[in-house]
Short mmCIF file of C-alpha atoms in Angstrom, two decimals:
data_model
loop_
_atom_site.label_atom_id
_atom_site.label_comp_id
_atom_site.label_asym_id
_atom_site.label_seq_id
_atom_site.Cartn_x
_atom_site.Cartn_y
_atom_site.Cartn_z
CA MET J 110 33.29 -108.18 -26.74
CA PRO J 111 32.75 -111.15 -24.40
CA GLU J 112 33.25 -114.64 -25.76
CA PRO J 113 29.98 -116.61 -26.31
CA ARG J 114 29.18 -119.19 -23.70
CA GLY J 115 27.07 -122.32 -23.50
CA PRO J 116 25.66 -123.76 -26.75
CA LEU J 117 26.60 -120.60 -28.66
CA ALA J 118 30.26 -121.43 -28.08
CA LEU J 119 29.96 -124.81 -29.82
CA SER J 120 31.42 -125.24 -33.29
CA ASN J 121 29.14 -125.74 -36.28
CA GLU J 122 30.34 -129.34 -36.52
CA LEU J 123 29.24 -130.10 -32.95
CA LEU J 124 25.90 -128.41 -33.51
CA LYS J 125 25.34 -130.58 -36.58
CA ASP J 126 26.13 -133.64 -34.45
CA VAL J 127 23.39 -132.51 -32.06
CA LEU J 128 20.94 -132.15 -34.95
CA ASP J 129 21.94 -135.59 -36.21
CA CYS J 130 20.56 -136.99 -32.95
CA ILE J 131 17.18 -135.45 -33.77
CA GLU J 132 17.09 -136.00 -37.54
CA SER J 133 19.68 -137.97 -39.50
CA ASP J 134 22.18 -136.16 -41.67
CA PRO J 135 20.28 -135.06 -44.80
CA GLU J 136 23.36 -135.76 -46.92
CA ARG J 137 23.53 -139.38 -45.78
CA SER J 138 21.60 -142.18 -47.49
CA VAL J 139 21.54 -145.95 -47.78
CA ASN J 140 23.80 -147.46 -50.44
CA ILE J 141 21.82 -148.78 -53.38
CA ASP J 142 23.36 -152.24 -53.27
CA ARG J 143 22.42 -152.81 -49.63
CA ARG J 144 19.30 -154.87 -49.00
CA ALA J 145 17.88 -152.02 -46.93
CA TYR J 146 17.87 -149.64 -49.88
CA LEU J 147 14.57 -150.28 -51.66
CA SER J 148 12.57 -150.62 -48.45
CA VAL J 149 14.18 -148.03 -46.19
CA GLU J 150 15.25 -145.41 -48.70
CA SER J 151 12.12 -145.16 -50.75
CA PHE J 152 9.56 -147.89 -50.61
CA ARG J 153 8.52 -147.91 -46.99
CA PRO J 154 6.21 -144.96 -46.43
CA PRO J 155 7.73 -142.53 -43.94
CA SER J 156 7.08 -143.57 -40.36
CA LEU J 157 5.38 -141.30 -37.84
CA PRO J 158 7.99 -139.40 -35.87
CA GLU J 159 7.68 -138.26 -32.31
CA PRO J 160 5.69 -135.01 -32.54
CA SER J 161 8.55 -133.13 -30.89
CA ARG J 162 11.15 -133.97 -33.56
CA ALA J 163 10.18 -131.43 -36.22
CA GLN J 164 9.32 -128.93 -33.52
CA ASP J 165 12.76 -129.40 -31.94
CA ILE J 166 14.48 -128.55 -35.22
CA GLY J 167 12.18 -125.57 -35.67
CA ASN J 168 12.91 -124.34 -32.14
CA PHE J 169 16.64 -124.85 -32.72
CA ARG J 170 16.47 -122.56 -35.73
CA LEU J 171 14.73 -119.85 -33.72
CA VAL J 172 17.65 -119.38 -31.31
CA CYS J 173 19.71 -117.09 -33.52
CA ARG J 174 20.68 -116.44 -37.13
CA ARG J 175 23.61 -118.84 -36.94
CA PHE J 176 21.44 -121.67 -35.63
CA ALA J 177 18.79 -120.87 -38.23
CA GLU J 178 21.29 -121.31 -41.07
CA ILE J 179 22.72 -124.54 -39.65
CA GLY J 180 19.25 -126.05 -39.25
CA ILE J 181 17.95 -125.31 -42.75
CA PRO J 182 19.24 -128.53 -44.42
CA TYR J 183 17.69 -130.63 -41.66
CA GLN J 184 14.29 -128.97 -41.86
CA PHE J 185 13.99 -128.73 -45.61
CA ALA J 186 15.88 -131.77 -46.95
CA LYS J 187 12.53 -133.60 -47.15
CA VAL J 188 9.38 -131.78 -48.15
CA ALA J 189 5.94 -133.39 -48.20
CA THR J 190 2.96 -131.60 -49.72
CA ARG J 191 -0.67 -132.57 -49.80
CA PHE J 192 -2.92 -131.97 -52.79
CA SER J 193 -5.07 -129.35 -51.05
CA LYS J 194 -5.41 -125.58 -50.92
CA HIS J 195 -3.42 -125.38 -47.70
CA GLY J 196 -0.73 -127.83 -48.83
CA LEU J 197 -0.13 -126.13 -52.19
CA GLU J 198 0.03 -122.69 -50.57
CA ARG J 199 2.71 -123.93 -48.19
CA LEU J 200 4.69 -125.50 -51.05
CA ASP J 201 4.47 -122.20 -52.92
CA LYS J 202 5.95 -120.38 -49.92
CA ILE J 203 8.80 -122.86 -49.54
CA CYS J 204 9.88 -122.68 -53.17
CA SER J 205 9.64 -118.88 -53.06
CA HIS J 206 12.65 -118.88 -50.69
CA ASN J 207 15.61 -120.15 -52.69
CA HIS J 208 17.85 -120.39 -49.61
CA LEU J 209 15.39 -122.98 -48.25
CA ALA J 210 14.36 -124.79 -51.43
CA LYS J 211 17.94 -125.42 -52.58
CA HIS J 212 18.35 -127.96 -49.75
CA THR J 213 15.36 -130.14 -50.69
CA ARG J 214 16.50 -133.58 -51.82
CA LYS J 215 13.26 -135.56 -51.47
CA PHE J 216 9.74 -134.49 -52.37
CA SER J 217 6.70 -136.51 -51.31
CA TYR J 218 3.36 -135.67 -52.92
CA LEU J 219 0.47 -136.73 -50.68
CA VAL J 220 -2.62 -137.24 -52.81
CA PRO J 221 -6.10 -137.86 -51.36
CA TYR J 222 -8.98 -139.68 -53.00
CA PHE J 223 -10.78 -137.50 -55.51
CA TYR J 224 -14.43 -136.65 -54.93
CA VAL J 225 -16.55 -137.72 -57.86
CA GLU J 226 -19.85 -136.12 -58.91
CA GLY J 227 -23.02 -137.55 -57.41
CA SER J 228 -23.58 -135.78 -54.11
CA GLU J 229 -27.33 -135.36 -54.23
CA GLN J 230 -27.99 -137.65 -51.28
CA ILE J 231 -24.87 -137.09 -49.20
CA GLU J 232 -26.89 -135.64 -46.31
CA GLN J 233 -29.23 -138.65 -46.41
CA LEU J 234 -26.30 -141.02 -46.40
CA LEU J 235 -24.64 -139.35 -43.42
CA GLU J 236 -27.88 -139.12 -41.45
CA SER J 237 -28.72 -142.79 -42.05
CA GLN J 238 -25.33 -143.93 -40.78
CA ALA J 239 -24.86 -141.42 -37.98
CA THR J 240 -25.74 -143.88 -35.23
CA HIS J 241 -22.94 -146.23 -36.31
CA HIS J 242 -20.17 -143.79 -37.11
CA GLY J 243 -20.99 -140.60 -35.27
CA TYR J 244 -21.97 -137.32 -36.92
CA LEU J 245 -20.12 -136.10 -40.01
CA ASP J 246 -20.84 -132.63 -41.31
CA PRO J 247 -21.91 -132.77 -45.01
CA SER J 248 -20.47 -129.30 -45.56
CA LEU J 249 -17.01 -130.67 -44.83
CA PHE J 250 -17.18 -133.01 -47.83
CA ARG J 251 -18.76 -130.40 -50.06
CA LYS J 252 -15.90 -128.01 -49.20
CA LYS J 253 -13.33 -130.70 -49.99
CA ALA J 254 -14.99 -131.49 -53.30
CA ASP J 255 -15.24 -127.77 -54.19
CA ASP J 256 -11.56 -127.21 -53.33
CA GLN J 257 -10.51 -130.12 -55.52
CA ARG J 258 -12.60 -128.92 -58.43
CA ARG J 259 -11.19 -125.40 -58.08
CA ILE J 260 -7.59 -126.65 -58.08
CA LEU J 261 -8.23 -128.83 -61.13
CA HIS J 262 -10.05 -126.05 -62.98
CA THR J 263 -7.40 -123.38 -62.31
CA LYS J 264 -4.50 -125.84 -62.71
CA GLU J 265 -3.03 -124.31 -59.59
CA ASP J 266 -1.35 -127.58 -58.66
CA ALA J 267 0.44 -127.87 -61.99
CA GLN J 268 1.71 -124.30 -61.77
CA ILE J 269 3.02 -124.66 -58.21
CA LEU J 270 4.58 -128.06 -58.92
CA ARG J 271 6.49 -126.57 -61.85
CA LYS J 272 7.67 -123.75 -59.63
CA ALA J 273 8.74 -126.22 -56.93
CA MET J 274 10.58 -128.56 -59.29
CA THR J 275 12.47 -125.51 -60.62
CA ALA J 276 13.37 -124.30 -57.14
CA PHE J 277 14.46 -127.74 -55.86
CA VAL J 278 17.86 -127.64 -57.55
CA SER J 279 19.22 -130.50 -55.38
CA LEU J 280 16.21 -132.77 -55.81
CA GLN J 281 17.03 -136.47 -56.02
CA HIS J 282 13.89 -138.39 -55.08
CA VAL J 283 10.23 -137.90 -55.99
CA GLN J 284 7.52 -139.97 -54.34
CA ILE J 285 3.73 -140.12 -54.84
CA LEU J 286 1.75 -141.39 -51.86
CA ARG J 287 -1.95 -141.83 -51.22
CA VAL J 288 -3.29 -140.04 -48.15
CA GLN J 289 -6.60 -140.59 -46.40
CA ASP J 290 -7.88 -138.62 -43.44
CA GLU J 291 -10.28 -139.90 -40.82
CA ALA J 292 -13.34 -138.24 -42.33
CA ASP J 293 -12.71 -139.83 -45.73
CA ARG J 294 -12.16 -143.21 -44.13
CA LEU J 295 -15.48 -142.99 -42.30
CA LEU J 296 -17.25 -141.88 -45.47
CA LEU J 297 -15.82 -144.85 -47.39
CA ASP J 298 -16.99 -147.18 -44.63
CA MET J 299 -20.44 -145.65 -44.76
CA MET J 300 -20.73 -146.10 -48.50
CA GLU J 301 -19.75 -149.75 -48.17
CA GLU J 302 -22.53 -150.31 -45.65
CA SER J 303 -25.21 -148.04 -47.13
CA GLU J 304 -28.24 -149.35 -48.99
CA LEU J 305 -28.47 -146.18 -51.07
CA PRO J 306 -27.70 -146.53 -54.80
CA ARG J 307 -24.00 -146.00 -55.39
CA ALA J 308 -24.61 -143.42 -58.09
CA ALA J 309 -26.50 -141.21 -55.64
CA MET J 310 -23.51 -140.84 -53.34
CA LEU J 311 -20.54 -138.53 -53.21
CA ASP J 312 -18.01 -141.11 -54.32
CA LEU J 313 -14.29 -141.18 -53.60
CA LYS J 314 -11.93 -142.68 -56.14
CA TRP J 315 -8.16 -143.22 -56.23
CA THR J 316 -7.84 -143.88 -59.98
CA PRO J 317 -8.45 -140.29 -61.20
CA ALA J 318 -6.35 -138.94 -58.32
CA CYS J 319 -3.42 -141.19 -59.20
CA ILE J 320 -3.68 -140.40 -62.90
CA HIS J 321 -3.77 -136.64 -62.30
CA ALA J 322 -0.94 -136.64 -59.76
CA THR J 323 1.32 -138.77 -61.93
CA SER J 324 0.68 -136.66 -65.04
CA THR J 325 1.24 -133.30 -63.34
CA ILE J 326 4.39 -134.46 -61.56
CA ALA J 327 5.80 -135.91 -64.79
CA GLN J 328 5.09 -132.73 -66.73
CA ALA J 329 6.60 -130.55 -63.99
CA LEU J 330 9.78 -132.64 -63.87
CA LEU J 331 10.17 -132.56 -67.63
CA HIS J 332 9.41 -128.85 -67.95
CA THR J 333 12.01 -127.88 -65.33
CA ARG J 334 14.80 -130.30 -66.29
CA SER J 335 14.89 -131.46 -62.68
CA PRO J 336 18.04 -133.28 -61.52
CA PHE J 337 15.99 -136.03 -59.84
CA SER J 338 17.09 -139.63 -60.39
CA ARG J 339 14.71 -141.65 -58.19
CA PHE J 340 10.97 -142.14 -58.49
CA SER J 341 8.77 -144.11 -56.10
CA GLY J 342 5.12 -144.95 -56.67
CA PRO J 343 4.21 -147.46 -53.95
CA MET J 344 0.45 -147.00 -54.44
CA MET J 345 0.07 -146.76 -58.19
CA ASN J 346 -3.15 -147.54 -60.00
CA SER J 347 -2.73 -149.78 -63.04
CA GLN J 348 -5.08 -147.65 -65.13
CA SER J 349 -2.79 -144.66 -64.63
CA ALA J 350 -0.10 -146.47 -66.65
CA LEU J 351 -2.47 -146.71 -69.60
CA VAL J 352 -3.37 -143.04 -69.41
CA ILE J 353 0.27 -141.98 -69.24
CA LYS J 354 1.01 -144.17 -72.26
CA ASP J 355 -1.61 -142.30 -74.29
CA ARG J 356 -1.14 -138.76 -72.98
CA ILE J 357 2.58 -138.19 -72.55
CA PRO J 358 4.54 -140.88 -74.40
CA GLN J 359 7.55 -138.65 -75.16
CA THR J 360 7.70 -137.42 -71.58
CA VAL J 361 8.01 -140.97 -70.30
CA SER J 362 11.17 -141.84 -72.23
CA LEU J 363 12.85 -138.51 -71.45
CA LEU J 364 12.17 -138.85 -67.73
CA ALA J 365 13.18 -142.51 -67.72
CA SER J 366 16.58 -141.64 -69.14
CA ARG J 367 17.33 -139.70 -65.93
CA LEU J 368 16.44 -142.53 -63.57
CA ALA J 369 18.90 -144.40 -61.40
CA CYS J 370 16.19 -145.95 -59.23
CA LEU J 371 12.56 -146.82 -59.97
CA GLU J 372 10.04 -148.38 -57.60
CA LEU J 373 6.48 -149.12 -58.73
CA HIS J 374 3.86 -151.02 -56.80
CA PHE J 375 0.37 -151.39 -58.28
CA ASP J 376 -2.14 -151.88 -55.49
CA ASP J 377 -5.34 -152.55 -57.47
CA SER J 378 -6.26 -156.02 -58.70
CA GLU J 379 -9.18 -155.19 -61.03
CA ALA J 380 -8.40 -156.33 -64.59
CA LEU J 381 -4.75 -156.35 -63.56
CA ASN J 382 -3.46 -158.78 -66.20
CA GLU J 383 -5.32 -157.05 -69.04
CA ARG J 384 -4.13 -153.59 -68.03
CA MET J 385 -0.52 -154.64 -67.55
CA ARG J 386 -0.54 -156.39 -70.92
CA ALA J 387 -1.92 -153.23 -72.51
CA ALA J 388 0.85 -151.23 -70.81
CA SER J 389 3.57 -153.64 -71.96
CA ARG J 390 4.87 -151.27 -74.62
CA LEU J 391 5.04 -148.46 -72.07
CA PHE J 392 7.23 -150.60 -69.82
CA LYS J 393 9.44 -151.41 -72.79
CA THR J 394 9.83 -147.70 -73.51
CA VAL J 395 10.65 -146.89 -69.89
CA PHE J 396 13.09 -149.72 -69.26
CA SER J 397 14.83 -149.32 -72.61
CA ALA J 398 15.35 -145.60 -72.00
CA ALA J 399 16.43 -146.04 -68.37
CA LYS J 400 19.96 -147.12 -69.23
CA ASN J 401 21.38 -145.91 -65.91
CA LEU J 402 19.09 -147.90 -63.61
CA GLN J 403 20.81 -149.17 -60.49
CA ALA J 404 17.74 -150.29 -58.53
CA VAL J 405 14.31 -151.34 -59.79
CA HIS J 406 11.21 -152.87 -58.20
CA VAL J 407 7.86 -153.74 -59.76
CA GLY J 408 5.19 -155.24 -57.52
CA PHE J 409 1.51 -156.16 -57.40
CA PRO J 410 -1.09 -157.02 -54.73
CA THR J 411 -0.12 -160.04 -52.67
CA ARG J 412 -3.51 -161.70 -53.16
CA SER J 413 -3.53 -161.13 -56.92
CA PRO J 414 -0.25 -162.31 -58.44
CA LEU J 415 0.38 -161.07 -61.96
CA GLU J 416 -0.03 -163.82 -64.55
CA LEU J 417 2.09 -162.24 -67.29
CA GLY J 418 5.52 -163.48 -68.22
CA LEU J 419 8.44 -161.58 -66.76
CA GLU J 420 9.63 -160.39 -70.16
CA GLU J 421 6.22 -158.95 -71.02
CA ILE J 422 7.20 -156.23 -68.55
CA PHE J 423 11.02 -156.17 -68.76
CA HIS J 424 11.41 -157.12 -72.46
CA GLY J 425 14.88 -158.62 -72.17
CA VAL J 426 16.46 -155.29 -71.23
CA GLN J 427 19.91 -155.49 -69.68
CA TRP J 428 21.12 -152.75 -67.34
CA GLU J 429 24.88 -152.45 -67.06
CA LYS J 430 24.73 -150.64 -63.71
CA LEU J 431 21.95 -152.63 -62.00
CA ARG J 432 22.69 -153.37 -58.33
CA ALA J 433 19.32 -154.25 -56.78
CA PHE J 434 16.33 -155.89 -58.47
CA GLY J 435 12.98 -156.67 -56.88
CA ILE J 436 9.62 -158.06 -57.94
CA GLN J 437 6.56 -158.88 -55.87
CA SER J 438 3.49 -161.08 -56.33
CA TRP J 439 4.09 -162.79 -59.67
CA ARG J 440 3.41 -166.26 -61.11
CA LEU J 441 6.52 -167.32 -63.00
CA ASP J 442 8.47 -170.24 -64.39
CA ALA J 443 11.87 -170.83 -62.83
CA ASP J 444 13.54 -170.24 -66.19
CA GLU J 445 12.18 -166.69 -66.34
CA ILE J 446 13.92 -165.74 -63.09
CA ILE J 447 17.09 -167.56 -64.11
CA GLN J 448 17.30 -165.82 -67.48
CA LEU J 449 16.87 -162.35 -66.00
CA ALA J 450 19.45 -163.06 -63.29
CA ARG J 451 21.94 -164.36 -65.86
CA ARG J 452 21.70 -161.13 -67.84
CA HIS J 453 22.97 -159.32 -64.74
CA ARG J 454 25.19 -161.97 -63.19
CA THR J 455 28.28 -159.74 -63.22
CA VAL J 456 26.69 -156.66 -61.61
CA LEU J 457 23.68 -157.65 -59.46
CA ARG J 458 24.28 -157.47 -55.71
CA GLY J 459 20.73 -157.86 -54.36
CA LEU J 460 17.69 -159.82 -55.55
CA ARG J 461 14.27 -159.65 -53.94
CA LEU J 462 11.58 -162.15 -54.99
CA ARG J 463 8.76 -161.40 -52.61
CA ASP J 464 5.47 -163.32 -52.88
CA VAL J 465 6.63 -164.95 -56.13
CA GLN J 466 4.81 -168.17 -57.01
CA LEU J 467 6.44 -170.77 -59.24
CA ARG J 468 4.19 -172.49 -61.75
CA GLU J 469 3.76 -176.25 -61.90
CA GLY J 470 6.88 -177.97 -63.20
CA SER J 471 9.28 -175.37 -61.78
CA MET J 472 11.36 -175.81 -58.62
CA TRP J 473 12.89 -173.22 -56.32
CA LYS J 474 15.99 -175.39 -55.95
CA ASP J 475 16.77 -174.75 -59.62
CA VAL J 476 16.57 -170.98 -59.10
CA LEU J 477 18.69 -171.04 -55.93
CA GLY J 478 21.24 -173.38 -57.44
CA MET J 479 21.78 -171.04 -60.37
CA LEU J 480 22.03 -167.99 -58.08
CA ARG J 481 24.63 -169.65 -55.89
CA ASN J 482 26.73 -171.08 -58.70
CA GLU J 483 26.62 -168.40 -61.37
CA MET J 484 26.11 -164.97 -59.80
CA GLU J 485 29.45 -163.19 -59.43
CA GLN J 486 28.52 -160.23 -57.18
CA LEU J 487 25.34 -161.34 -55.39
CA ASP J 488 25.39 -160.48 -51.67
CA TRP J 489 21.80 -161.21 -50.65
CA VAL J 490 18.56 -162.82 -51.80
CA SER J 491 15.17 -162.18 -50.20
CA LEU J 492 12.55 -164.94 -50.50
CA ARG J 493 9.83 -163.71 -48.18
CA ARG J 494 6.61 -165.68 -48.70
CA VAL J 495 7.72 -167.36 -51.92
CA ASP J 496 5.57 -170.36 -52.79
CA TYR J 497 4.28 -172.62 -55.54
CA SER J 498 1.17 -171.59 -57.47
CA LYS J 499 -0.75 -174.73 -56.62
CA HIS J 500 -0.17 -174.36 -52.89
CA PHE J 501 -0.94 -170.64 -53.03
CA ASP J 502 -4.30 -171.29 -54.74
CA GLU J 503 -5.17 -173.96 -52.16
CA LEU J 504 -4.50 -171.50 -49.34
CA TRP J 505 -6.89 -168.96 -50.83
CA ALA J 506 -9.49 -171.35 -52.26
CA ASP J 507 -11.83 -171.11 -49.29
CA SER J 508 -10.75 -167.72 -47.99
CA MET J 509 -13.13 -164.82 -47.61
CA GLU J 510 -12.59 -161.86 -49.92
CA ILE J 511 -11.16 -159.05 -47.84
CA LYS J 512 -9.80 -155.68 -48.87
CA ASP J 513 -6.04 -155.45 -48.61
CA GLY J 514 -6.21 -152.35 -46.50
CA SER J 515 -8.25 -154.08 -43.81
CA LEU J 516 -5.66 -156.71 -43.06
CA GLU J 517 -3.33 -156.31 -40.12
CA GLY J 518 0.38 -156.01 -40.74
CA SER J 519 2.75 -158.86 -40.14
CA GLU J 520 5.95 -158.33 -38.25
CA SER J 521 9.14 -158.42 -40.26
CA ASP J 522 12.63 -157.10 -39.99
CA ASP J 523 13.14 -153.51 -41.05
CA GLU J 524 15.58 -154.35 -43.80
CA ASP J 525 13.35 -156.77 -45.66
CA ASP J 526 10.17 -154.97 -46.44
CA PHE J 527 8.47 -154.33 -49.73
CA PRO J 528 5.08 -153.46 -48.27
CA ALA J 529 2.31 -155.13 -50.22
CA HIS J 530 -0.12 -152.29 -49.62
CA PHE J 531 0.06 -148.89 -48.02
CA SER J 532 -2.38 -146.51 -46.45
CA VAL J 533 -1.01 -143.25 -45.15
CA ALA J 534 -3.57 -141.84 -42.75
CA ASP J 535 -3.95 -138.24 -41.76
CA SER J 536 -5.81 -137.32 -38.62
CA ASP J 537 -6.38 -133.74 -39.73
CA ASN J 538 -8.63 -132.85 -42.62
CA ASP J 539 -6.45 -130.26 -44.30
CA ARG J 540 -2.96 -130.56 -42.90
CA ASP J 541 -0.07 -132.80 -43.82
CA ASP J 542 1.14 -133.35 -40.28
CA ALA J 543 -0.06 -133.05 -36.72
CA ILE J 544 2.12 -130.09 -35.73
CA GLU J 545 0.81 -126.54 -35.67
CA TYR J 546 2.92 -124.12 -37.73
CA ASP J 547 2.76 -120.39 -38.14
CA SER J 548 2.26 -119.95 -41.88
CA ASP J 549 3.78 -116.46 -41.77
CA ASP J 550 7.12 -117.71 -40.44
CA GLU J 551 9.55 -118.87 -43.12
CA HIS J 552 11.19 -121.15 -40.53
CA SER J 553 8.01 -123.18 -40.20
CA LEU J 554 7.23 -123.78 -43.86
CA ALA J 555 8.80 -127.20 -44.13
CA ASP J 556 6.54 -130.19 -44.04
CA THR J 557 8.10 -133.19 -42.40
CA ASP J 558 8.19 -136.26 -44.59
CA HIS J 559 6.35 -138.46 -42.17
CA GLY J 560 3.14 -140.43 -41.93
CA PRO J 561 1.80 -143.39 -40.01
CA ASP J 562 3.51 -146.72 -40.42
CA ALA J 563 2.79 -148.83 -43.45
CA ASN J 564 0.29 -151.68 -43.34
CA GLU J 565 1.66 -154.95 -44.60
CA ILE J 566 -0.37 -157.99 -45.61
CA ALA J 567 0.29 -161.29 -43.91
CA LEU J 568 -0.56 -163.89 -46.51
CA SER J 569 0.81 -166.93 -44.72
CA PRO J 570 3.53 -167.66 -42.16
CA ASN J 571 6.75 -166.15 -43.43
CA THR J 572 9.25 -168.40 -45.12
CA THR J 573 12.93 -167.84 -44.58
CA ALA J 574 13.31 -164.15 -45.32
CA SER J 575 16.67 -164.30 -47.00
CA LEU J 576 19.64 -166.46 -47.79
CA PRO J 577 23.25 -165.25 -47.43
CA PHE J 578 25.22 -165.50 -50.63
#
C-alpha cells in the first residue's frame, strides 16, 4: 500500500497546528488572574469572524475521516444557539451526537426580544412608516410572534436545553446574550417614531425574554448536574433578578456553589436602585454560596451609576480564592472600596473599577494609596473613566437623553474592556450566523460563537486606563 503524500502524510500534531491558525486551540484559555480574563474570556461579546473561518474548519473536516475527527474539537468547542425554531432544532441535532457534544466547553444562548400581544395595527404601523424605512412584510413579524408563542407553550426550549446541558459533559462556560436582527431593529425604530398608541402595536420587550432565558437555563443546568463553572450575563435585566429570587430560590444557591467565575452586567436603568435593593437578599444568597469564586464582575449602565452601598450587594462576603474583581458604574465612598480590597489583600491579583464615581468627601488618592501599600498580590488596577460624583453630574447636567445603544463605541485597548452596553446584531431573520449550512450534515451542525463587535459607551475622555502595581 503506497505511503500517503501531501497533507495526508502530516502528523496529527501538525494538523492541529494548522487548525490553530484558523481557530485557537479549544483547550487553551486566558488565566483568570490576567487582566484580559473578564473582558476577553467572557465579557466581550464574540467578535465577527471572517466568514471563511468556520467554513474552512468545516471543509477541513470533509477531507477524510481522520481530518473529520481531528477537527471536531475546533468546530464544536463553542456552540451558540438562538431562541428560535431553527436554532433549537440545530441544538437538538448537535446534542444528539455524543461524539460532537462531548467537546463543547462554551455555550452561548442568543435570545431575541419577545413579541408582546397588541398586533392589531401592525400593518397600519408598517404602511405609515414605509417611506422612511422601506417595506417590511407584516407576515414576517406575525410568524416570529407565532413561533415564540409556540415554543413557550410547548416548552420546547426547556426540553432541548436540558438535553443539551446533559450532553455537554465538558461544559465550562454558559453565556446569555441578547440578539437583534435587522427587521426587529427597524420595527423598534418605527415604534419610536410612530404616532400610533403604543398599546396598539406589536411590541418588543427584552425583560420577559431575559427572565425566561435565565430561568430555563438555570433549571436545565440544575436538572442535569452540569459541570459548568462560569456564567456570563452581560445584558441582564434587573427585573429578572427579582423574578429568579421568587421563582427558583433553591436553584440559585445550588448553582452558585458550582461557580468559579460570575459576570453580571445590568443594562437597564429604570428603577435600578429600587430593584437592586429588592434583590439584595438574592445577591447575598448567591455570593455566600459561591465559595469557590475566582473572578466576579457586577456592572450597571454607565449613565446611571448605582446608588447603593457596595455591601448591599456583596454583604461582606470574603472569597478565599478570588483573583479578579470588577465593578462598573457605581457611586461609592472610598472606604467601601478599601474595605472590600482589604478582605482580599492576600489573594487579589486584579481589580477593575470602571466608571466608579466617588462621593463628596472621598479621594481617589486614599484608595490608590491603600492598594499600593497593603495589597500583597495585586498585579494590575484598571481605572477607566473613574471620576467624582459631583463632576460626573456636571458633565451630564445639560446632556440630551440618549439611549445607550445609539452611542458610538470608544476606542480602547483589547485587554481593558468591560463593555457598558452590548447589542449583538444578526443580519438574518432566523439564523445565528451568516454562513449557509446543510442541516442534514452532522459536520455542519456547529454554530460558531461569533457576533458583531460590542458597542461601548464613551462617557468622557478616558482617564488613565490602568496603573501597574
